[in-house]
Amino acid sequence: MIALDHIAVWSENLYRTTIELSRLTGIGSADGGWFPGLGLGQKIISLGGGVYLEIESIVDHAMILERHPVALELERQTSAGDCFAGLCLRSDDLAEIESFARHRGVTLSSEIAGGKSLMVPGQKRGKAAHAPDFLNSWLIGKPNIYLVSDLASHSSVLEPQPGTGDVVGLGVTSLELGGSAEDLDDWLGALDPDELGVELRFNGLADGLYAVGFDSTAGPQEIRLSPITLPAAARL
């Protein structure tokens, strides 16, 4: 059964964006560590219900000098401001993800393209099977799916750092997506988007995520950002 897992936000300044989103929502943030092979650091803001925002920016600028494709793409995508980079789903059923990979014509992977492990202070993280790789889904505005069988070490349960916010997220209630319901059905194949348990609104614009609505101890809220720019996919 599929569920929402996390929403990636790309920023040119990890700290600025995290502080702004925490001020906007009142929800505190946690340190999510960094991807050594990608040069990206991340902060985590939990929206509740096992779903979190993964705010990423470049922290190792040698990746730009070395012209690493992910770092170059993040730099390009954020030149006009923060954006929703990716919508990530999860399943606790490996056979379900394998079936989805076959539907998409890709190989199930346990490696992050160009990235390898995520270094998280005080935690150990294993590799997660997923399909397609994020570069082959986010950059065309489509979700990918990760195998997550245990939420005990999930980023959504990281404790916010003191002083970053006191509001608690109570779960995502809606997503505004580009394209149409038929487009999403075609992408997911046999997987049922109704299992996500949220209202899906389609605006008919370019594929990607435009807004996420969620409930919180401060009441219903919405975060709205620009979606990722799709023509980038042709260059990777």
XYZ file of N, CA and C in Angstrom:
708
model
N 0.842 -1.190 0.000
C 0.000 0.000 0.000
C 0.882 1.246 0.000
N 0.619 2.152 -0.934
C 1.449 3.347 -1.011
C 0.956 4.434 -0.053
N 1.886 5.321 0.308
C 1.580 6.450 1.185
C 2.520 7.585 0.823
N 2.182 8.787 1.234
C 3.117 9.891 1.103
C 4.296 9.660 2.032
N 5.502 10.016 1.564
C 6.684 9.872 2.411
C 7.313 11.232 2.690
N 7.801 11.906 1.653
C 8.372 13.227 1.874
C 8.285 14.073 0.615
N 8.459 15.363 0.820
C 8.398 16.359 -0.249
C 9.713 17.105 -0.233
N 10.422 17.075 -1.355
C 11.721 17.729 -1.445
C 11.556 19.183 -1.869
N 12.226 20.076 -1.160
C 12.277 21.496 -1.493
C 13.729 21.836 -1.792
N 13.974 22.420 -2.957
C 15.327 22.857 -3.309
C 15.483 24.341 -3.049
N 16.629 24.705 -2.485
C 16.893 26.087 -2.096
C 18.353 26.415 -2.356
N 18.644 27.684 -2.587
C 20.044 28.082 -2.701
C 20.655 28.321 -1.327
N 19.817 28.378 -0.278
C 20.307 28.604 1.081
C 19.454 27.788 2.042
N 19.994 26.650 2.438
C 19.298 25.706 3.304
C 18.758 26.360 4.571
N 19.557 27.211 5.196
C 19.181 27.799 6.476
C 18.095 28.856 6.302
N 18.263 29.707 5.305
C 17.248 30.737 5.082
C 15.880 30.111 4.820
N 15.835 29.156 3.928
C 14.551 28.547 3.569
C 13.931 27.827 4.754
N 14.741 27.111 5.510
C 14.216 26.393 6.673
C 13.645 27.360 7.700
N 14.374 28.437 7.981
C 13.883 29.433 8.943
C 12.591 30.062 8.436
N 12.533 30.387 7.145
C 11.328 30.993 6.600
C 10.130 30.052 6.693
N 10.333 28.765 6.383
C 9.227 27.814 6.450
C 8.803 27.557 7.892
N 9.756 27.550 8.810
C 9.396 27.380 10.218
C 8.631 28.591 10.739
N 9.026 29.783 10.304
C 8.285 30.981 10.706
C 6.888 30.984 10.097
N 6.782 30.533 8.856
C 5.495 30.499 8.171
C 4.535 29.531 8.845
N 5.030 28.353 9.196
C 4.165 27.292 9.713
C 4.175 27.183 11.231
N 5.233 27.680 11.876
C 5.405 27.502 13.311
C 6.004 26.162 13.686
N 6.272 25.301 12.697
C 6.805 23.963 12.962
C 8.323 24.015 13.006
N 8.926 23.405 14.015
C 10.372 23.389 14.154
C 11.046 22.464 13.167
N 12.359 22.613 13.067
C 13.134 21.835 12.101
C 14.180 20.988 12.800
N 14.584 19.929 12.105
C 15.643 19.041 12.588
C 16.749 18.984 11.538
N 17.950 18.623 11.986
C 19.076 18.473 11.061
C 18.959 17.124 10.366
N 18.895 17.146 9.046
C 18.761 15.903 8.288
C 20.055 15.330 7.774
N 21.192 16.010 8.047
C 22.462 15.481 7.579
C 22.775 15.909 6.155
N 23.638 15.099 5.469
C 24.043 15.476 4.119
C 24.401 14.250 3.296
N 24.314 14.414 1.977
C 24.688 13.363 1.034
C 26.114 13.640 0.543
N 27.112 12.873 1.007
C 28.498 13.145 0.600
C 28.706 13.112 -0.912
N 28.064 12.179 -1.611
C 28.277 12.047 -3.045
C 27.526 13.041 -3.885
N 26.593 13.776 -3.276
C 25.828 14.783 -3.997
C 26.208 16.204 -3.603
N 26.817 16.345 -2.434
C 27.163 17.668 -1.947
C 25.982 18.443 -1.414
N 24.881 17.747 -1.088
C 23.663 18.399 -0.619
C 23.477 18.178 0.874
N 23.130 19.244 1.589
C 22.711 19.134 2.978
C 21.212 19.273 3.061
N 20.647 18.873 4.183
C 19.194 18.956 4.296
C 18.737 19.230 5.720
N 17.610 19.912 5.814
C 16.880 20.105 7.055
C 15.515 19.449 6.906
N 14.919 19.073 8.027
C 13.665 18.336 8.038
C 12.603 19.117 8.805
N 11.426 19.256 8.192
C 10.263 19.802 8.876
C 9.149 18.772 8.750
N 8.725 18.217 9.879
C 7.701 17.177 9.856
C 6.309 17.784 9.720
N 5.539 17.262 8.771
C 4.153 17.708 8.586
C 3.170 16.785 9.290
N 3.679 15.754 9.963
C 2.826 14.816 10.676
C 2.387 13.654 9.794
N 1.930 12.596 10.441
C 1.455 11.434 9.699
C 2.532 10.722 8.917
N 3.797 10.846 9.365
C 4.885 10.174 8.670
C 5.318 10.861 7.390
N 4.991 12.145 7.231
C 5.358 12.904 6.033
C 6.193 14.110 6.463
N 7.232 14.427 5.701
C 8.081 15.549 6.064
C 8.542 16.317 4.831
N 8.910 17.578 5.066
C 9.597 18.369 4.059
C 11.087 18.099 4.177
N 11.733 17.834 3.054
C 13.179 17.627 2.982
C 13.747 18.840 2.245
N 14.301 19.793 2.984
C 14.797 21.036 2.410
C 16.285 20.848 2.116
N 16.656 21.024 0.852
C 18.015 20.716 0.425
C 18.662 21.913 -0.261
N 19.959 22.064 -0.033
C 20.759 23.004 -0.818
C 22.173 22.446 -0.903
N 22.979 23.084 -1.745
C 24.361 22.660 -1.927
C 25.177 23.127 -0.725
N 25.894 22.191 -0.083
C 26.779 22.566 1.025
C 28.242 22.307 0.676
N 28.468 21.499 -0.348
C 29.824 21.227 -0.815
C 29.953 21.820 -2.221
N 30.476 23.040 -2.298
C 30.502 23.748 -3.579
C 31.581 23.231 -4.526
N 32.397 22.295 -4.050
C 33.306 21.625 -4.976
C 32.521 20.874 -6.040
N 31.292 20.472 -5.688
C 30.456 19.767 -6.662
C 30.115 20.656 -7.859
N 30.000 21.956 -7.626
C 29.768 22.881 -8.732
C 31.015 22.961 -9.605
N 32.184 23.110 -8.971
C 33.432 23.191 -9.716
C 33.689 21.922 -10.510
N 33.276 20.791 -9.942
C 33.457 19.509 -10.625
C 32.322 19.207 -11.598
N 31.366 20.131 -11.693
C 30.230 20.043 -12.613
C 29.414 18.770 -12.400
N 29.156 18.485 -11.117
C 28.294 17.352 -10.803
C 26.879 17.690 -11.258
N 26.203 16.801 -11.981
C 24.904 17.155 -12.579
C 23.829 17.541 -11.579
N 23.782 16.912 -10.397
C 22.749 17.246 -9.422
C 22.985 18.639 -8.855
N 24.241 18.939 -8.488
C 24.554 20.256 -7.947
C 24.291 21.345 -8.980
N 24.689 21.104 -10.236
C 24.440 22.084 -11.286
C 22.950 22.298 -11.501
N 22.187 21.208 -11.448
C 20.746 21.322 -11.665
C 20.070 22.054 -10.518
N 20.488 21.762 -9.272
C 19.905 22.483 -8.136
C 20.227 23.971 -8.232
N 21.466 24.291 -8.616
C 21.833 25.697 -8.762
C 20.955 26.369 -9.816
N 20.726 25.705 -10.929
C 19.906 26.293 -11.989
C 18.451 26.435 -11.559
N 17.923 25.380 -10.924
C 16.513 25.378 -10.549
C 16.196 26.453 -9.515
N 17.159 26.794 -8.657
C 16.886 27.745 -7.572
C 17.323 29.163 -7.909
N 17.744 29.401 -9.144
C 18.199 30.752 -9.518
C 17.075 31.774 -9.390
N 15.821 31.314 -9.517
C 14.673 32.218 -9.398
C 13.954 32.065 -8.062
N 14.518 31.261 -7.148
C 13.898 31.072 -5.839
C 13.677 29.617 -5.506
N 13.150 29.374 -4.316
C 12.901 28.010 -3.859
C 11.862 27.326 -4.744
N 11.945 25.996 -4.799
C 10.947 25.253 -5.581
C 10.683 23.895 -4.938
N 9.493 23.372 -5.215
C 9.215 21.978 -4.891
C 9.960 21.126 -5.906
N 10.905 20.320 -5.435
C 11.725 19.523 -6.348
C 11.133 18.148 -6.610
N 10.566 17.517 -5.585
C 10.098 16.156 -5.784
C 9.039 15.740 -4.800
N 8.172 14.858 -5.273
C 7.139 14.243 -4.443
C 7.495 12.776 -4.313
N 7.724 12.326 -3.078
C 8.224 10.981 -2.836
C 7.183 10.158 -2.071
N 6.885 8.995 -2.605
C 5.939 8.075 -1.990
C 6.703 6.943 -1.325
N 5.999 6.140 -0.546
C 6.615 4.963 0.054
C 5.638 3.803 0.038
N 6.209 2.606 0.178
C 5.436 1.386 0.344
C 6.221 0.471 1.265
N 5.513 -0.356 2.028
C 6.197 -1.341 2.865
C 6.221 -2.711 2.197
N 5.850 -2.755 0.914
C 5.735 -4.005 0.166
C 6.732 -3.986 -0.989
N 7.821 -4.758 -0.862
C 8.845 -4.777 -1.900
C 8.278 -5.238 -3.238
N 7.380 -6.229 -3.222
C 6.805 -6.724 -4.470
C 6.033 -5.613 -5.185
N 5.397 -4.726 -4.409
C 4.644 -3.619 -5.001
C 5.586 -2.656 -5.725
N 6.733 -2.383 -5.123
C 7.690 -1.478 -5.749
C 8.340 -2.144 -6.964
N 8.600 -3.432 -6.869
C 9.152 -4.154 -8.019
C 8.175 -4.125 -9.191
N 6.883 -4.276 -8.900
C 5.869 -4.215 -9.948
C 5.828 -2.823 -10.572
N 5.941 -1.791 -9.740
C 5.956 -0.422 -10.248
C 7.187 -0.188 -11.129
N 8.339 -0.714 -10.712
C 9.558 -0.570 -11.510
C 9.386 -1.217 -12.880
N 8.767 -2.388 -12.921
C 8.520 -3.042 -14.210
C 7.580 -2.199 -15.063
N 6.557 -1.636 -14.437
C 5.620 -0.779 -15.165
C 6.338 0.419 -15.781
N 7.298 0.985 -15.058
C 8.031 2.144 -15.548
C 9.206 1.749 -16.437
N 9.494 0.465 -16.531
C 10.593 -0.004 -17.369
C 11.958 0.332 -16.817
N 12.082 0.349 -15.485
C 13.355 0.665 -14.846
C 13.748 -0.469 -13.909
N 14.996 -0.443 -13.487
C 15.509 -1.430 -12.539
C 15.379 -0.896 -11.124
N 14.899 -1.725 -10.219
C 14.829 -1.339 -8.812
C 16.236 -1.063 -8.305
N 16.413 0.047 -7.591
C 17.736 0.460 -7.156
C 17.773 0.610 -5.648
N 18.966 0.446 -5.079
C 19.163 0.747 -3.660
C 20.190 1.857 -3.493
N 20.642 2.438 -4.618
C 21.608 3.533 -4.586
C 20.930 4.830 -5.023
N 21.346 5.937 -4.430
C 20.907 7.249 -4.885
C 21.839 7.665 -6.018
N 21.276 8.021 -7.163
C 22.108 8.342 -8.331
C 23.144 9.400 -7.991
N 24.415 9.029 -8.114
C 25.482 9.983 -7.862
C 25.681 10.317 -6.405
N 24.910 9.699 -5.502
C 24.899 10.200 -4.156
C 25.432 9.293 -3.086
N 25.026 8.038 -3.061
C 25.374 7.090 -2.009
C 24.739 7.509 -0.690
N 25.443 7.301 0.429
C 24.787 7.339 1.729
C 24.477 8.743 2.226
N 23.481 8.800 3.093
C 23.114 10.030 3.793
C 23.728 9.996 5.180
N 24.509 11.016 5.517
C 25.164 11.079 6.814
C 24.296 11.894 7.765
N 23.746 11.247 8.776
C 22.842 11.899 9.718
C 23.458 11.852 11.111
N 23.644 12.996 11.762
C 24.242 12.992 13.100
C 23.471 12.112 14.069
N 24.176 11.187 14.707
C 23.566 10.380 15.749
C 22.653 9.276 15.258
N 22.571 9.062 13.943
C 21.705 8.020 13.430
C 22.419 7.223 12.358
N 21.981 5.984 12.201
C 22.459 5.147 11.117
C 21.301 4.905 10.158
N 21.544 5.068 8.886
C 20.522 4.873 7.882
C 20.963 3.803 6.903
N 20.066 2.909 6.571
C 20.343 1.910 5.561
C 19.936 2.421 4.192
N 20.298 1.672 3.170
C 19.889 2.013 1.816
C 18.444 1.575 1.612
N 17.696 2.348 0.851
C 16.287 2.035 0.620
C 16.065 1.718 -0.845
N 15.451 0.583 -1.119
C 15.074 0.254 -2.488
C 14.078 1.289 -2.979
N 14.217 1.697 -4.245
C 13.320 2.705 -4.778
C 13.270 2.622 -6.301
N 12.251 3.224 -6.861
C 12.091 3.284 -8.312
C 11.127 4.424 -8.654
N 11.349 5.108 -9.796
C 12.660 5.228 -10.462
C 13.598 6.032 -9.578
N 14.861 6.133 -9.990
C 15.761 7.013 -9.268
C 15.228 8.437 -9.339
N 15.533 9.245 -8.311
C 14.900 10.567 -8.248
C 15.213 11.434 -9.463
N 16.399 11.299 -10.056
C 16.717 12.112 -11.228
C 15.794 11.800 -12.401
N 15.287 10.576 -12.442
C 14.445 10.160 -13.552
C 12.956 10.292 -13.250
N 12.623 10.942 -12.160
C 11.208 11.182 -11.839
C 10.981 12.633 -11.455
N 11.757 13.152 -10.495
C 11.568 14.542 -10.068
C 11.660 15.503 -11.243
N 12.651 15.292 -12.128
C 12.913 16.263 -13.178
C 11.932 16.187 -14.342
N 10.971 15.285 -14.237
C 9.831 15.325 -15.159
C 8.534 15.519 -14.368
N 8.674 15.934 -13.110
C 7.514 16.288 -12.309
C 6.674 15.125 -11.837
N 7.291 13.938 -11.703
C 6.554 12.739 -11.306
C 7.091 12.179 -9.981
N 6.254 11.467 -9.221
C 6.722 10.892 -7.949
C 7.518 9.614 -8.141
N 8.444 9.368 -7.224
C 9.080 8.057 -7.142
C 8.665 7.398 -5.833
N 9.043 6.134 -5.657
C 8.560 5.352 -4.517
C 9.734 4.663 -3.823
N 9.756 4.745 -2.496
C 10.791 4.132 -1.677
C 10.198 3.007 -0.832
N 11.016 2.013 -0.558
C 10.631 0.964 0.383
C 10.913 1.456 1.795
N 9.867 1.605 2.597
C 10.004 2.029 3.997
C 9.141 1.094 4.829
N 9.781 0.244 5.604
C 9.038 -0.742 6.380
C 8.969 -0.404 7.860
N 9.751 0.566 8.295
C 9.797 0.901 9.722
C 9.938 2.404 9.869
N 8.967 3.051 10.497
C 9.014 4.495 10.687
C 9.767 4.913 11.951
N 10.288 3.937 12.698
C 10.956 4.265 13.959
C 12.203 5.120 13.733
N 12.889 4.957 12.585
C 14.079 5.759 12.288
C 13.839 6.692 11.108
N 12.568 6.941 10.819
C 12.180 7.788 9.698
C 12.480 9.249 10.013
N 12.807 10.019 8.972
C 13.125 11.431 9.195
C 11.950 12.207 9.782
N 10.728 11.740 9.549
C 9.560 12.459 10.061
C 9.465 12.436 11.582
N 10.216 11.551 12.244
C 10.143 11.475 13.706
C 11.358 12.107 14.379
N 12.231 12.753 13.595
C 13.351 13.459 14.206
C 12.827 14.599 15.087
N 13.396 14.766 16.255
C 12.969 15.822 17.170
C 13.419 17.185 16.650
N 12.518 18.164 16.594
C 12.930 19.505 16.173
C 13.976 20.077 17.123
N 14.874 20.861 16.582
C 15.871 21.517 17.422
C 15.189 22.581 18.286
N 15.584 22.701 19.552
C 14.945 23.667 20.456
C 14.955 25.070 19.886
N 13.828 25.746 20.042
C 13.723 27.126 19.617
C 13.367 27.343 18.165
N 13.209 26.235 17.386
C 12.914 26.413 15.964
C 11.419 26.462 15.676
N 10.577 26.088 16.640
C 9.136 26.139 16.429
C 8.412 25.182 17.343
N 7.190 25.559 17.741
C 6.432 24.760 18.693
C 5.161 24.135 18.110
N 4.780 24.534 16.900
C 3.588 23.961 16.265
C 3.900 22.536 15.823
N 2.889 21.672 15.884
C 3.049 20.273 15.490
C 2.204 20.002 14.249
N 2.810 19.422 13.236
C 2.064 19.022 12.049
C 1.197 17.818 12.356
N -0.018 17.806 11.817
C -0.974 16.730 12.095
C -1.323 15.911 10.853
N -0.596 16.134 9.775
C -0.804 15.306 8.600
C -1.199 16.098 7.368
N -0.721 15.630 6.204
C -1.028 16.265 4.929
C -2.475 15.960 4.546
N -3.178 16.971 4.069
C -4.586 16.825 3.694
C -4.822 16.983 2.201
N -3.924 17.704 1.499
C -4.156 17.928 0.074
C -2.848 18.185 -0.651
N -2.851 17.900 -1.959
C -1.745 18.213 -2.845
C -2.320 18.846 -4.107
N -1.685 19.911 -4.571
C -2.033 20.458 -5.879
C -0.937 20.064 -6.859
N -1.330 19.354 -7.904
C -0.390 18.812 -8.878
C -0.675 19.377 -10.261
N 0.352 19.416 -11.097
C 0.159 19.742 -12.488
C -0.415 18.548 -13.236
N -0.682 18.747 -14.514
C -1.221 17.650 -15.308
C -2.644 17.319 -14.942
N -2.981 16.031 -15.038
C -4.339 15.574 -14.794
C -4.323 14.279 -14.000
N -5.497 13.891 -13.492
C -5.621 12.619 -12.773
C -5.236 11.458 -13.680
N -5.570 11.571 -14.970
C -5.234 10.503 -15.916
C -3.722 10.377 -16.089
N -3.015 11.518 -16.081
C -1.555 11.482 -16.176
C -0.952 10.729 -14.999
N -1.456 11.017 -13.791
C -0.923 10.348 -12.603
C -1.253 8.863 -12.628
N -2.464 8.516 -13.020
C -2.842 7.103 -13.112
C -1.929 6.361 -14.079
N -1.622 6.990 -15.207
C -0.752 6.358 -16.193
C 0.640 6.140 -15.625
N 1.147 7.108 -14.863
C 2.475 6.990 -14.267
C 2.508 5.876 -13.228
N 1.481 5.795 -12.396
C 1.481 4.838 -11.281
C 1.102 3.426 -11.698
N 0.426 3.273 -12.834
C 0.027 1.935 -13.266
C -1.003 1.329 -12.346
N -0.671 0.167 -11.777
C -1.617 -0.545 -10.920
C -1.756 0.075 -9.539
N -0.892 1.009 -9.186
C -0.963 1.633 -7.865
C -2.115 2.626 -7.820
N -2.794 2.677 -6.687
C -4.007 3.478 -6.548
C -3.708 4.759 -5.785
N -3.792 5.930 -6.436
C -3.508 7.192 -5.723
C -4.479 7.473 -4.584
N -5.655 6.829 -4.573
C -6.596 7.017 -3.464
C -6.013 6.505 -2.152
N -5.022 5.598 -2.243
C -4.399 5.070 -1.032
C -3.608 6.139 -0.284
N -3.279 7.238 -0.965
C -2.529 8.304 -0.302
C -3.353 8.986 0.770
N -4.677 8.901 0.663
C -5.548 9.434 1.711
C -5.580 10.938 1.793
N -5.268 11.626 0.676
C -5.312 13.088 0.653
C -6.096 13.540 -0.574
N -6.582 14.771 -0.511
C -7.264 15.332 -1.670
C -6.224 15.704 -2.720
N -6.414 15.211 -3.944
C -5.519 15.527 -5.050
C -6.228 16.498 -5.982
N -5.636 17.669 -6.156
C -6.184 18.678 -7.059
C -5.227 18.838 -8.233
N -5.770 18.843 -9.446
C -4.952 18.946 -10.652
C -5.269 20.263 -11.348
N -4.222 21.042 -11.652
C -4.435 22.366 -12.228
C -4.232 22.423 -13.739
N -3.849 21.289 -14.348
C -3.689 21.249 -15.786
C -2.435 21.918 -16.304
N -1.593 22.444 -15.422
C -0.346 23.077 -15.830
C 0.746 22.015 -15.971
N 1.971 22.452 -16.143
C 3.085 21.512 -16.280
C 3.164 20.591 -15.067
N 3.601 19.357 -15.283
C 3.714 18.385 -14.197
C 4.580 18.927 -13.068
N 4.306 18.482 -11.864
C 5.061 18.902 -10.697
C 4.123 19.197 -9.545
N 4.706 19.506 -8.406
C 3.959 19.839 -7.199
C 3.896 21.354 -7.041
N 2.696 21.880 -6.780
C 2.484 23.312 -6.653
C 2.149 23.727 -5.223
N 1.467 22.876 -4.458
C 1.070 23.246 -3.103
C 0.807 21.991 -2.287
N 1.075 22.101 -0.989
C 0.752 21.027 -0.049
C -0.053 21.629 1.091
N -1.208 21.050 1.360
C -2.033 21.467 2.476
C -1.915 20.469 3.602
N -1.935 20.960 4.834
C -1.792 20.059 5.979
C -2.494 20.674 7.189
N -2.815 19.807 8.113
C -3.391 20.267 9.370
C -2.280 20.384 10.401
N -2.511 21.205 11.417
C -1.505 21.413 12.456
C -2.188 21.881 13.720
N -1.427 21.929 14.803
C -1.987 22.421 16.058
C -2.280 23.921 15.990
N -1.833 24.591 14.926
C -2.182 25.997 14.702
C -3.304 26.139 13.681
N -3.899 25.009 13.276
C -4.977 25.035 12.301
C -4.515 24.599 10.927
N -5.428 24.565 9.955
C -5.071 24.167 8.579
C -4.085 25.166 7.969
N -3.134 24.640 7.202
C -2.122 25.483 6.570
C -1.852 24.987 5.155
N -1.207 25.852 4.370
C -0.795 25.480 3.015
C 0.558 26.096 2.719
N 1.413 25.326 2.072
C 2.686 25.821 1.566
C 2.618 25.768 0.041
N 2.887 26.886 -0.591
C 2.831 26.989 -2.047
C 4.177 27.500 -2.555
N 4.784 26.748 -3.486
C 6.043 27.123 -4.118
C 5.947 26.839 -5.613
N 6.904 27.366 -6.360
C 6.982 27.015 -7.772
C 7.382 25.548 -7.909
N 6.904 24.865 -8.953
C 7.354 23.495 -9.199
C 8.709 23.501 -9.895
N 9.337 22.360 -9.936
C 10.588 22.216 -10.664
C 10.354 22.531 -12.141
N 11.391 23.035 -12.816
C 11.283 23.389 -14.218
C 11.575 22.182 -15.079
N 10.602 21.708 -15.810
C 10.712 20.415 -16.479
C 11.737 20.311 -17.595
N 12.001 21.330 -18.411
C 12.956 21.130 -19.498
C 14.338 20.691 -19.044
N 14.649 20.832 -17.754
C 15.956 20.400 -17.244
C 16.213 18.933 -17.511
N 15.175 18.112 -17.568
C 15.359 16.675 -17.709
C 16.106 16.316 -18.981
N 15.965 17.099 -20.000
C 16.591 16.761 -21.274
C 18.111 16.856 -21.205
N 18.655 17.550 -20.190
C 20.088 17.741 -20.128
C 20.766 16.796 -19.169
N 20.014 15.895 -18.528
C 20.647 14.997 -17.551
C 20.627 13.570 -18.048
